């Protein structure tokens, strides 16, 4: 019953956030503030961004190469850069990337910002850490904004992600993904297994009706 309710509420949240984000909004975490532009995933609507920020704050990132794949507002990248990581942030949304240029400058950090569909324009690069907060609702996105929420009716986002990801995974680097209990977690894990990728649960956090999970992705 709870999962059913969540599946009803979550699309409503997406529509509500689209209305709320008809103009830019500010989001803050401790001493970091970023502007979230219309069409960009709103980190204040769900708890996933806050959980990732708390998680990343405890990582030792100095001089480590760090990729935020699908950065949205980019606040995770800003935090990693503040922790002296060598940061790359990517997204397919040009509005998000333009805003991140300004947000990085406002927070006095340096970030390599690349327009890329997943790993499309990252060939030849290596990263010590890869962070992914993916879209996971099974519906075909109809706009650039909906790409932040919907992974395709047949989970095409994950098919493409897990096909590309092994090239960037090594024995010494770490890839982390956050997912919610209201996604089709077993379906996503099954797609990953097709590409010899397993999920290792690192952190589970429950707030109100929602449990979120941070997984480390590992090559089998």
PDB file of C-alpha atoms in Angstrom:
ATOM      1  CA  UNK A   1       0.000   0.000   0.000  1.00  0.00           C
ATOM      2  CA  UNK A   2       2.806   2.445   0.894  1.00  0.00           C
ATOM      3  CA  UNK A   3       4.541   1.807  -2.442  1.00  0.00           C
ATOM      4  CA  UNK A   4       1.247   2.401  -4.256  1.00  0.00           C
ATOM      5  CA  UNK A   5       0.754   5.710  -2.458  1.00  0.00           C
ATOM      6  CA  UNK A   6       4.316   6.772  -3.247  1.00  0.00           C
ATOM      7  CA  UNK A   7       3.850   6.045  -6.939  1.00  0.00           C
ATOM      8  CA  UNK A   8       0.848   8.359  -6.929  1.00  0.00           C
ATOM      9  CA  UNK A   9       2.530  11.107  -4.910  1.00  0.00           C
ATOM     10  CA  UNK A  10       5.866  11.173  -6.748  1.00  0.00           C
ATOM     11  CA  UNK A  11       4.526  12.259 -10.178  1.00  0.00           C
ATOM     12  CA  UNK A  12       2.514  14.917  -8.333  1.00  0.00           C
ATOM     13  CA  UNK A  13       5.750  16.141  -6.746  1.00  0.00           C
ATOM     14  CA  UNK A  14       7.313  16.343 -10.196  1.00  0.00           C
ATOM     15  CA  UNK A  15       4.432  18.448 -11.512  1.00  0.00           C
ATOM     16  CA  UNK A  16       4.372  20.595  -8.376  1.00  0.00           C
ATOM     17  CA  UNK A  17       8.090  21.256  -8.620  1.00  0.00           C
ATOM     18  CA  UNK A  18       7.699  22.297 -12.264  1.00  0.00           C
ATOM     19  CA  UNK A  19       5.167  24.919 -11.183  1.00  0.00           C
ATOM     20  CA  UNK A  20       7.313  26.061  -8.234  1.00  0.00           C
ATOM     21  CA  UNK A  21      10.355  26.288 -10.486  1.00  0.00           C
ATOM     22  CA  UNK A  22       8.822  28.584 -13.065  1.00  0.00           C
ATOM     23  CA  UNK A  23      11.329  31.016 -11.633  1.00  0.00           C
ATOM     24  CA  UNK A  24      14.774  30.388 -10.178  1.00  0.00           C
ATOM     25  CA  UNK A  25      15.023  29.325  -6.546  1.00  0.00           C
ATOM     26  CA  UNK A  26      17.912  29.204  -4.091  1.00  0.00           C
ATOM     27  CA  UNK A  27      18.970  26.012  -2.313  1.00  0.00           C
ATOM     28  CA  UNK A  28      21.494  25.973   0.519  1.00  0.00           C
ATOM     29  CA  UNK A  29      23.522  23.366   2.369  1.00  0.00           C
ATOM     30  CA  UNK A  30      25.574  24.662   5.290  1.00  0.00           C
ATOM     31  CA  UNK A  31      27.892  27.279   3.741  1.00  0.00           C
ATOM     32  CA  UNK A  32      26.963  26.474   0.110  1.00  0.00           C
ATOM     33  CA  UNK A  33      24.171  28.193  -1.822  1.00  0.00           C
ATOM     34  CA  UNK A  34      23.185  27.561  -5.431  1.00  0.00           C
ATOM     35  CA  UNK A  35      20.528  28.911  -7.736  1.00  0.00           C
ATOM     36  CA  UNK A  36      18.222  26.275  -9.215  1.00  0.00           C
ATOM     37  CA  UNK A  37      16.897  27.324 -12.596  1.00  0.00           C
ATOM     38  CA  UNK A  38      13.640  26.275 -14.284  1.00  0.00           C
ATOM     39  CA  UNK A  39      13.946  22.814 -15.963  1.00  0.00           C
ATOM     40  CA  UNK A  40      16.683  21.762 -13.489  1.00  0.00           C
ATOM     41  CA  UNK A  41      16.053  18.979 -10.946  1.00  0.00           C
ATOM     42  CA  UNK A  42      15.006  20.650  -7.666  1.00  0.00           C
ATOM     43  CA  UNK A  43      17.125  19.319  -4.773  1.00  0.00           C
ATOM     44  CA  UNK A  44      14.615  20.594  -2.199  1.00  0.00           C
ATOM     45  CA  UNK A  45      11.712  18.420  -3.417  1.00  0.00           C
ATOM     46  CA  UNK A  46      13.207  15.042  -2.436  1.00  0.00           C
ATOM     47  CA  UNK A  47      15.723  14.031   0.238  1.00  0.00           C
ATOM     48  CA  UNK A  48      18.203  12.345  -2.100  1.00  0.00           C
ATOM     49  CA  UNK A  49      20.453  15.363  -2.666  1.00  0.00           C
ATOM     50  CA  UNK A  50      20.685  16.142   1.061  1.00  0.00           C
ATOM     51  CA  UNK A  51      21.592  12.506   1.829  1.00  0.00           C
ATOM     52  CA  UNK A  52      24.296  12.518  -0.839  1.00  0.00           C
ATOM     53  CA  UNK A  53      25.689  15.790   0.494  1.00  0.00           C
ATOM     54  CA  UNK A  54      25.888  14.345   4.003  1.00  0.00           C
ATOM     55  CA  UNK A  55      27.529  11.197   2.634  1.00  0.00           C
ATOM     56  CA  UNK A  56      30.076  13.025   0.485  1.00  0.00           C
ATOM     57  CA  UNK A  57      30.983  15.410   3.286  1.00  0.00           C
ATOM     58  CA  UNK A  58      32.524  12.446   5.125  1.00  0.00           C
ATOM     59  CA  UNK A  59      34.638  11.253   2.176  1.00  0.00           C
ATOM     60  CA  UNK A  60      38.335  12.064   1.917  1.00  0.00           C
ATOM     61  CA  UNK A  61      38.409  13.840  -1.438  1.00  0.00           C
ATOM     62  CA  UNK A  62      41.560  15.972  -1.453  1.00  0.00           C
ATOM     63  CA  UNK A  63      43.289  15.663  -4.842  1.00  0.00           C
ATOM     64  CA  UNK A  64      40.849  12.917  -5.905  1.00  0.00           C
ATOM     65  CA  UNK A  65      39.174  13.004  -9.305  1.00  0.00           C
ATOM     66  CA  UNK A  66      35.414  13.250  -8.825  1.00  0.00           C
ATOM     67  CA  UNK A  67      32.581  12.934 -11.350  1.00  0.00           C
ATOM     68  CA  UNK A  68      28.989  13.963 -10.724  1.00  0.00           C
ATOM     69  CA  UNK A  69      27.135  12.290 -13.592  1.00  0.00           C
ATOM     70  CA  UNK A  70      23.956  14.251 -14.236  1.00  0.00           C
ATOM     71  CA  UNK A  71      24.723  17.140 -11.911  1.00  0.00           C
ATOM     72  CA  UNK A  72      21.470  19.125 -11.987  1.00  0.00           C
ATOM     73  CA  UNK A  73      21.980  22.095  -9.671  1.00  0.00           C
ATOM     74  CA  UNK A  74      25.602  21.017  -9.157  1.00  0.00           C
ATOM     75  CA  UNK A  75      25.622  21.502  -5.402  1.00  0.00           C
ATOM     76  CA  UNK A  76      27.239  18.084  -4.918  1.00  0.00           C
ATOM     77  CA  UNK A  77      30.032  19.089  -7.261  1.00  0.00           C
ATOM     78  CA  UNK A  78      30.469  22.369  -5.393  1.00  0.00           C
ATOM     79  CA  UNK A  79      30.834  20.508  -2.092  1.00  0.00           C
ATOM     80  CA  UNK A  80      33.370  18.085  -3.586  1.00  0.00           C
ATOM     81  CA  UNK A  81      35.359  21.018  -4.982  1.00  0.00           C
ATOM     82  CA  UNK A  82      35.305  22.702  -1.573  1.00  0.00           C
ATOM     83  CA  UNK A  83      36.825  19.488  -0.212  1.00  0.00           C
ATOM     84  CA  UNK A  84      39.691  19.970  -2.713  1.00  0.00           C
ATOM     85  CA  UNK A  85      38.615  17.284  -5.167  1.00  0.00           C
ATOM     86  CA  UNK A  86      39.336  17.654  -8.893  1.00  0.00           C
ATOM     87  CA  UNK A  87      35.728  17.830 -10.029  1.00  0.00           C
ATOM     88  CA  UNK A  88      33.953  17.146 -13.311  1.00  0.00           C
ATOM     89  CA  UNK A  89      30.208  17.796 -13.551  1.00  0.00           C
ATOM     90  CA  UNK A  90      28.071  16.690 -16.498  1.00  0.00           C
ATOM     91  CA  UNK A  91      24.470  17.049 -17.588  1.00  0.00           C
ATOM     92  CA  UNK A  92      22.427  17.030 -20.784  1.00  0.00           C
ATOM     93  CA  UNK A  93      20.618  20.198 -19.711  1.00  0.00           C
ATOM     94  CA  UNK A  94      22.451  23.307 -20.915  1.00  0.00           C
ATOM     95  CA  UNK A  95      20.449  25.454 -18.487  1.00  0.00           C
ATOM     96  CA  UNK A  96      21.821  23.443 -15.560  1.00  0.00           C
ATOM     97  CA  UNK A  97      25.377  23.748 -16.829  1.00  0.00           C
ATOM     98  CA  UNK A  98      25.135  27.494 -17.422  1.00  0.00           C
ATOM     99  CA  UNK A  99      23.791  27.947 -13.896  1.00  0.00           C
ATOM    100  CA  UNK A 100      26.590  25.804 -12.479  1.00  0.00           C
ATOM    101  CA  UNK A 101      29.198  28.054 -14.063  1.00  0.00           C
ATOM    102  CA  UNK A 102      27.748  30.927 -12.029  1.00  0.00           C
ATOM    103  CA  UNK A 103      27.185  28.825  -8.917  1.00  0.00           C
ATOM    104  CA  UNK A 104      30.790  27.601  -8.941  1.00  0.00           C
ATOM    105  CA  UNK A 105      32.033  31.165  -9.254  1.00  0.00           C
ATOM    106  CA  UNK A 106      29.752  32.348  -6.428  1.00  0.00           C
ATOM    107  CA  UNK A 107      31.085  29.580  -4.175  1.00  0.00           C
ATOM    108  CA  UNK A 108      34.692  30.245  -5.254  1.00  0.00           C
ATOM    109  CA  UNK A 109      35.426  26.750  -6.576  1.00  0.00           C
ATOM    110  CA  UNK A 110      36.753  25.359  -9.835  1.00  0.00           C
ATOM    111  CA  UNK A 111      34.728  22.688 -11.672  1.00  0.00           C
ATOM    112  CA  UNK A 112      35.149  21.192 -15.139  1.00  0.00           C
ATOM    113  CA  UNK A 113      31.660  21.430 -16.646  1.00  0.00           C
ATOM    114  CA  UNK A 114      30.786  19.238 -19.644  1.00  0.00           C
ATOM    115  CA  UNK A 115      27.563  18.826 -21.631  1.00  0.00           C
ATOM    116  CA  UNK A 116      27.306  15.055 -22.007  1.00  0.00           C
ATOM    117  CA  UNK A 117      24.677  12.348 -22.298  1.00  0.00           C
ATOM    118  CA  UNK A 118      25.973   9.981 -19.611  1.00  0.00           C
ATOM    119  CA  UNK A 119      29.601   9.071 -20.509  1.00  0.00           C
ATOM    120  CA  UNK A 120      29.328  10.136 -24.151  1.00  0.00           C
ATOM    121  CA  UNK A 121      31.938  12.910 -23.915  1.00  0.00           C
ATOM    122  CA  UNK A 122      34.042  11.456 -21.103  1.00  0.00           C
ATOM    123  CA  UNK A 123      35.955   8.842 -23.057  1.00  0.00           C
ATOM    124  CA  UNK A 124      39.570   8.582 -21.960  1.00  0.00           C
ATOM    125  CA  UNK A 125      38.921  10.189 -18.573  1.00  0.00           C
ATOM    126  CA  UNK A 126      39.319   8.393 -15.242  1.00  0.00           C
ATOM    127  CA  UNK A 127      37.764   9.165 -11.884  1.00  0.00           C
ATOM    128  CA  UNK A 128      38.421   8.115  -8.301  1.00  0.00           C
ATOM    129  CA  UNK A 129      34.766   8.734  -7.431  1.00  0.00           C
ATOM    130  CA  UNK A 130      31.621   8.648  -9.578  1.00  0.00           C
ATOM    131  CA  UNK A 131      28.341   9.881  -8.059  1.00  0.00           C
ATOM    132  CA  UNK A 132      24.961   9.184  -9.691  1.00  0.00           C
ATOM    133  CA  UNK A 133      21.518  10.405  -8.606  1.00  0.00           C
ATOM    134  CA  UNK A 134      19.488   8.957 -11.488  1.00  0.00           C
ATOM    135  CA  UNK A 135      15.972   9.421 -12.817  1.00  0.00           C
ATOM    136  CA  UNK A 136      14.041   6.231 -12.148  1.00  0.00           C
ATOM    137  CA  UNK A 137      10.329   6.572 -12.870  1.00  0.00           C
ATOM    138  CA  UNK A 138       9.406   4.379 -15.881  1.00  0.00           C
ATOM    139  CA  UNK A 139       7.948   6.880 -18.312  1.00  0.00           C
ATOM    140  CA  UNK A 140       9.269   8.457 -21.486  1.00  0.00           C
ATOM    141  CA  UNK A 141      10.411  12.035 -20.767  1.00  0.00           C
ATOM    142  CA  UNK A 142       8.693  14.639 -22.925  1.00  0.00           C
ATOM    143  CA  UNK A 143      11.009  17.552 -22.134  1.00  0.00           C
ATOM    144  CA  UNK A 144      14.518  18.309 -20.941  1.00  0.00           C
ATOM    145  CA  UNK A 145      13.099  18.914 -17.451  1.00  0.00           C
ATOM    146  CA  UNK A 146      11.397  15.498 -17.376  1.00  0.00           C
ATOM    147  CA  UNK A 147      14.716  13.790 -18.117  1.00  0.00           C
ATOM    148  CA  UNK A 148      15.579  14.454 -14.478  1.00  0.00           C
ATOM    149  CA  UNK A 149      12.624  12.327 -13.340  1.00  0.00           C
ATOM    150  CA  UNK A 150      11.842   9.678 -15.958  1.00  0.00           C
ATOM    151  CA  UNK A 151      14.131   6.882 -17.165  1.00  0.00           C
ATOM    152  CA  UNK A 152      12.040   5.747 -20.138  1.00  0.00           C
ATOM    153  CA  UNK A 153       9.160   3.278 -20.282  1.00  0.00           C
ATOM    154  CA  UNK A 154      11.599   0.384 -20.615  1.00  0.00           C
ATOM    155  CA  UNK A 155      14.280   1.814 -18.312  1.00  0.00           C
ATOM    156  CA  UNK A 156      16.365   2.929 -21.286  1.00  0.00           C
ATOM    157  CA  UNK A 157      18.401   5.291 -19.091  1.00  0.00           C
ATOM    158  CA  UNK A 158      19.667   2.378 -17.002  1.00  0.00           C
ATOM    159  CA  UNK A 159      20.303   0.155 -20.021  1.00  0.00           C
ATOM    160  CA  UNK A 160      22.541   2.849 -21.477  1.00  0.00           C
ATOM    161  CA  UNK A 161      24.157   3.725 -18.138  1.00  0.00           C
ATOM    162  CA  UNK A 162      25.112   0.180 -17.218  1.00  0.00           C
ATOM    163  CA  UNK A 163      26.345  -0.548 -20.715  1.00  0.00           C
ATOM    164  CA  UNK A 164      28.792   2.374 -20.520  1.00  0.00           C
ATOM    165  CA  UNK A 165      29.723   2.334 -16.832  1.00  0.00           C
ATOM    166  CA  UNK A 166      32.058  -0.729 -16.703  1.00  0.00           C
ATOM    167  CA  UNK A 167      34.618   1.092 -18.861  1.00  0.00           C
ATOM    168  CA  UNK A 168      35.008   3.641 -16.056  1.00  0.00           C
ATOM    169  CA  UNK A 169      35.038   1.187 -13.132  1.00  0.00           C
ATOM    170  CA  UNK A 170      38.327  -0.104 -11.742  1.00  0.00           C
ATOM    171  CA  UNK A 171      39.472  -2.075  -8.704  1.00  0.00           C
ATOM    172  CA  UNK A 172      40.548   1.118  -6.964  1.00  0.00           C
ATOM    173  CA  UNK A 173      37.806   3.650  -7.721  1.00  0.00           C
ATOM    174  CA  UNK A 174      34.297   3.912  -6.256  1.00  0.00           C
ATOM    175  CA  UNK A 175      30.908   4.454  -7.890  1.00  0.00           C
ATOM    176  CA  UNK A 176      27.943   5.432  -5.721  1.00  0.00           C
ATOM    177  CA  UNK A 177      24.273   5.605  -6.699  1.00  0.00           C
ATOM    178  CA  UNK A 178      21.314   6.732  -4.615  1.00  0.00           C
ATOM    179  CA  UNK A 179      17.864   5.219  -5.146  1.00  0.00           C
ATOM    180  CA  UNK A 180      14.530   5.411  -3.368  1.00  0.00           C
ATOM    181  CA  UNK A 181      12.304   2.556  -2.241  1.00  0.00           C
ATOM    182  CA  UNK A 182       9.589   3.809  -4.571  1.00  0.00           C
ATOM    183  CA  UNK A 183      11.636   2.989  -7.674  1.00  0.00           C
ATOM    184  CA  UNK A 184      11.580  -0.493  -9.216  1.00  0.00           C
ATOM    185  CA  UNK A 185      14.792  -1.432  -7.483  1.00  0.00           C
ATOM    186  CA  UNK A 186      14.862  -5.101  -8.445  1.00  0.00           C
ATOM    187  CA  UNK A 187      14.325  -4.212 -12.094  1.00  0.00           C
ATOM    188  CA  UNK A 188      17.232  -1.759 -11.986  1.00  0.00           C
ATOM    189  CA  UNK A 189      19.464  -4.317 -10.274  1.00  0.00           C
ATOM    190  CA  UNK A 190      18.535  -6.916 -12.897  1.00  0.00           C
ATOM    191  CA  UNK A 191      19.572  -4.563 -15.703  1.00  0.00           C
ATOM    192  CA  UNK A 192      22.885  -3.910 -13.936  1.00  0.00           C
ATOM    193  CA  UNK A 193      23.556  -7.636 -13.619  1.00  0.00           C
ATOM    194  CA  UNK A 194      23.266  -8.000 -17.385  1.00  0.00           C
ATOM    195  CA  UNK A 195      26.442  -5.909 -17.537  1.00  0.00           C
ATOM    196  CA  UNK A 196      28.126  -7.676 -14.578  1.00  0.00           C
ATOM    197  CA  UNK A 197      27.464  -4.866 -12.114  1.00  0.00           C
ATOM    198  CA  UNK A 198      26.316  -5.610  -8.557  1.00  0.00           C
ATOM    199  CA  UNK A 199      24.836  -3.347  -5.877  1.00  0.00           C
ATOM    200  CA  UNK A 200      26.426  -3.209  -2.406  1.00  0.00           C
ATOM    201  CA  UNK A 201      24.253  -1.350   0.133  1.00  0.00           C
ATOM    202  CA  UNK A 202      26.320   1.303   1.930  1.00  0.00           C
ATOM    203  CA  UNK A 203      23.673   3.413   3.641  1.00  0.00           C
ATOM    204  CA  UNK A 204      19.917   3.269   4.263  1.00  0.00           C
ATOM    205  CA  UNK A 205      18.041   6.293   5.552  1.00  0.00           C
ATOM    206  CA  UNK A 206      14.319   6.532   6.247  1.00  0.00           C
ATOM    207  CA  UNK A 207      12.579   9.884   6.519  1.00  0.00           C
ATOM    208  CA  UNK A 208       8.782  10.039   6.813  1.00  0.00           C
ATOM    209  CA  UNK A 209       7.325   7.659   4.199  1.00  0.00           C
ATOM    210  CA  UNK A 210      10.488   7.308   2.173  1.00  0.00           C
ATOM    211  CA  UNK A 211      13.577   5.138   2.511  1.00  0.00           C
ATOM    212  CA  UNK A 212      16.598   5.996   0.413  1.00  0.00           C
ATOM    213  CA  UNK A 213      19.580   3.764  -0.266  1.00  0.00           C
ATOM    214  CA  UNK A 214      23.136   4.606  -1.248  1.00  0.00           C
ATOM    215  CA  UNK A 215      24.754   1.733  -3.105  1.00  0.00           C
ATOM    216  CA  UNK A 216      28.322   1.172  -4.176  1.00  0.00           C
ATOM    217  CA  UNK A 217      28.310  -0.321  -7.652  1.00  0.00           C
ATOM    218  CA  UNK A 218      30.900  -3.033  -8.245  1.00  0.00           C
ATOM    219  CA  UNK A 219      32.057  -5.085 -11.212  1.00  0.00           C
ATOM    220  CA  UNK A 220      31.551  -8.803 -10.796  1.00  0.00           C
TER     221      UNK A 220
END
